[in-house]
Amino acid sequence: MNVKIKIAEAAAERFVQNDRFTYESVAQKLSTETAVIHQHFATRGSMLSFFYESRIHLYRNQVELLDDYKDFNLGEKLSDFFLFLFDQFAEYNEFVLKTYNKLIINNSDATSFEVLFKKQIQSIFESDKQLSASSLLLLRPVFYNSVYLKFQAFYHFWIQDDSEHQQQTMALIDKWSTFVEELFYTKLIDKGADLAKFLFYNSPLNQFLHK
C-alpha cells in the first residue's frame, strides 16, 4: 500500500508540472523502474484517482498510531477526519484545485474516495457508545451520503477561504462537528419517549381502556 501511495503522490506532482506526464517521469521521480509503476497502476488516470483514495488510507494509518483516539468524542473524531483531509489537500493544493471537481465531485460513478469516506464516517458513528438510542435511527445510507455532501460543501468553502491557514474553514468544521455531536448525544428525545410511555401506562385513561 505504501508503494502505491508514493506513486500516486509522485503522479500528482508530475501532473501539476505536465498533465500529460509519463510513467517514466513518475518512475524517475521515485528513483525506481517503470515496471514498478505498471505493476501497481494500469493507467495514468488510476494513479490520480488513487491519490484521493489514499488520503483515507493515510488517515486510518494515523488513527492506529493515536493511543487516545478511542477516547475522542464524536465531534472530535469528525473534526479530526475532515481537517486531516483538508491538510492533505493543502499539501497538494495545486493538484487538488486542478482535479478534485473532475475526479470526485463531477464523477457520475461512486468513486473509491466516496466509498471509503462513507465507510469511515459509518465507523465513527457506529463505534460511538455515547449516541442516544433515538439518534441510532438516523444511521442509514442516506445519512452517510448527507455527511459526504456536507464535506463537498466544506470543500467549496475551503477553496474560497482566504483567511490565514484557512482558519475560517477550521472554525466552520469545528462548529458543525460540535453541533452534530450535540444532536446525537442528546437524551432529550429518549427521555421524552420514556415519559410518554410512563404516562400512557399509568394514566387513568389507559386503566379505563383496559377494564
GROMACS .gro file of N, CA, C and O in nm, residues 121-122 124-128 131-132 134-144 184:
model
   84
  121ILE      N    1  -1.695   0.736   0.796
  121ILE     CA    2  -1.798   0.806   0.873
  121ILE      C    3  -1.886   0.705   0.946
  121ILE      O    4  -1.920   0.723   1.064
  122GLN      N    5  -1.923   0.599   0.876
  122GLN     CA    6  -2.005   0.494   0.939
  122GLN      C    7  -1.933   0.435   1.059
  122GLN      O    8  -1.994   0.413   1.165
  124ILE      N    9  -1.708   0.578   1.246
  124ILE     CA   10  -1.702   0.679   1.353
  124ILE      C   11  -1.832   0.679   1.433
  124ILE      O   12  -1.831   0.679   1.557
  125PHE      N   13  -1.944   0.676   1.364
  125PHE     CA   14  -2.073   0.682   1.433
  125PHE      C   15  -2.106   0.550   1.503
  125PHE      O   16  -2.147   0.549   1.619
  126GLU      N   17  -2.089   0.440   1.432
  126GLU     CA   18  -2.134   0.311   1.487
  126GLU      C   19  -2.045   0.262   1.600
  126GLU      O   20  -2.087   0.174   1.677
  127SER      N   21  -1.924   0.314   1.612
  127SER     CA   22  -1.836   0.273   1.721
  127SER      C   23  -1.851   0.361   1.844
  127SER      O   24  -1.790   0.335   1.948
  128ASP      N   25  -1.933   0.465   1.834
  128ASP     CA   26  -1.950   0.558   1.944
  128ASP      C   27  -2.058   0.507   2.040
  128ASP      O   28  -2.173   0.488   2.002
  131LEU      N   29  -2.390   0.762   2.176
  131LEU     CA   30  -2.506   0.806   2.096
  131LEU      C   31  -2.635   0.772   2.168
  131LEU      O   32  -2.649   0.667   2.228
  132SER      N   33  -2.730   0.863   2.160
  132SER     CA   34  -2.860   0.837   2.220
  132SER      C   35  -2.932   0.729   2.139
  132SER      O   36  -2.907   0.713   2.019
  134SER      N   37  -3.236   0.713   2.034
  134SER     CA   38  -3.319   0.767   1.926
  134SER      C   39  -3.235   0.809   1.805
  134SER      O   40  -3.279   0.796   1.691
  135SER      N   41  -3.112   0.855   1.828
  135SER     CA   42  -3.029   0.901   1.716
  135SER      C   43  -2.983   0.785   1.628
  135SER      O   44  -2.949   0.805   1.512
  136LEU      N   45  -2.982   0.665   1.683
  136LEU     CA   46  -2.939   0.549   1.605
  136LEU      C   47  -3.030   0.525   1.485
  136LEU      O   48  -2.989   0.466   1.386
  137LEU      N   49  -3.154   0.574   1.496
  137LEU     CA   50  -3.248   0.558   1.384
  137LEU      C   51  -3.205   0.637   1.261
  137LEU      O   52  -3.250   0.609   1.150
  138LEU      N   53  -3.118   0.736   1.281
  138LEU     CA   54  -3.073   0.819   1.170
  138LEU      C   55  -2.960   0.754   1.091
  138LEU      O   56  -2.930   0.798   0.979
  139LEU      N   57  -2.898   0.652   1.150
  139LEU     CA   58  -2.779   0.594   1.087
  139LEU      C   59  -2.818   0.501   0.973
  139LEU      O   60  -2.823   0.379   0.986
  140ARG      N   61  -2.844   0.562   0.860
  140ARG     CA   62  -2.883   0.492   0.738
  140ARG      C   63  -2.794   0.543   0.623
  140ARG      O   64  -2.731   0.648   0.635
  141PRO      N   65  -2.789   0.472   0.512
  141PRO     CA   66  -2.707   0.517   0.399
  141PRO      C   67  -2.734   0.661   0.357
  141PRO      O   68  -2.641   0.733   0.320
  142VAL      N   69  -2.861   0.703   0.363
  142VAL     CA   70  -2.893   0.839   0.322
  142VAL      C   71  -2.825   0.941   0.415
  142VAL      O   72  -2.787   1.050   0.370
  143PHE      N   73  -2.809   0.906   0.542
  143PHE     CA   74  -2.741   0.996   0.634
  143PHE      C   75  -2.593   1.006   0.601
  143PHE      O   76  -2.537   1.116   0.598
  144TYR      N   77  -2.528   0.893   0.577
  144TYR     CA   78  -2.385   0.896   0.544
  144TYR      C   79  -2.362   0.971   0.414
  144TYR      O   80  -2.261   1.039   0.398
  184PHE      N   81  -2.654   1.410   1.832
  184PHE     CA   82  -2.654   1.265   1.850
  184PHE      C   83  -2.634   1.221   1.995
  184PHE      O   84  -2.663   1.107   2.028
   0.00000   0.00000   0.00000
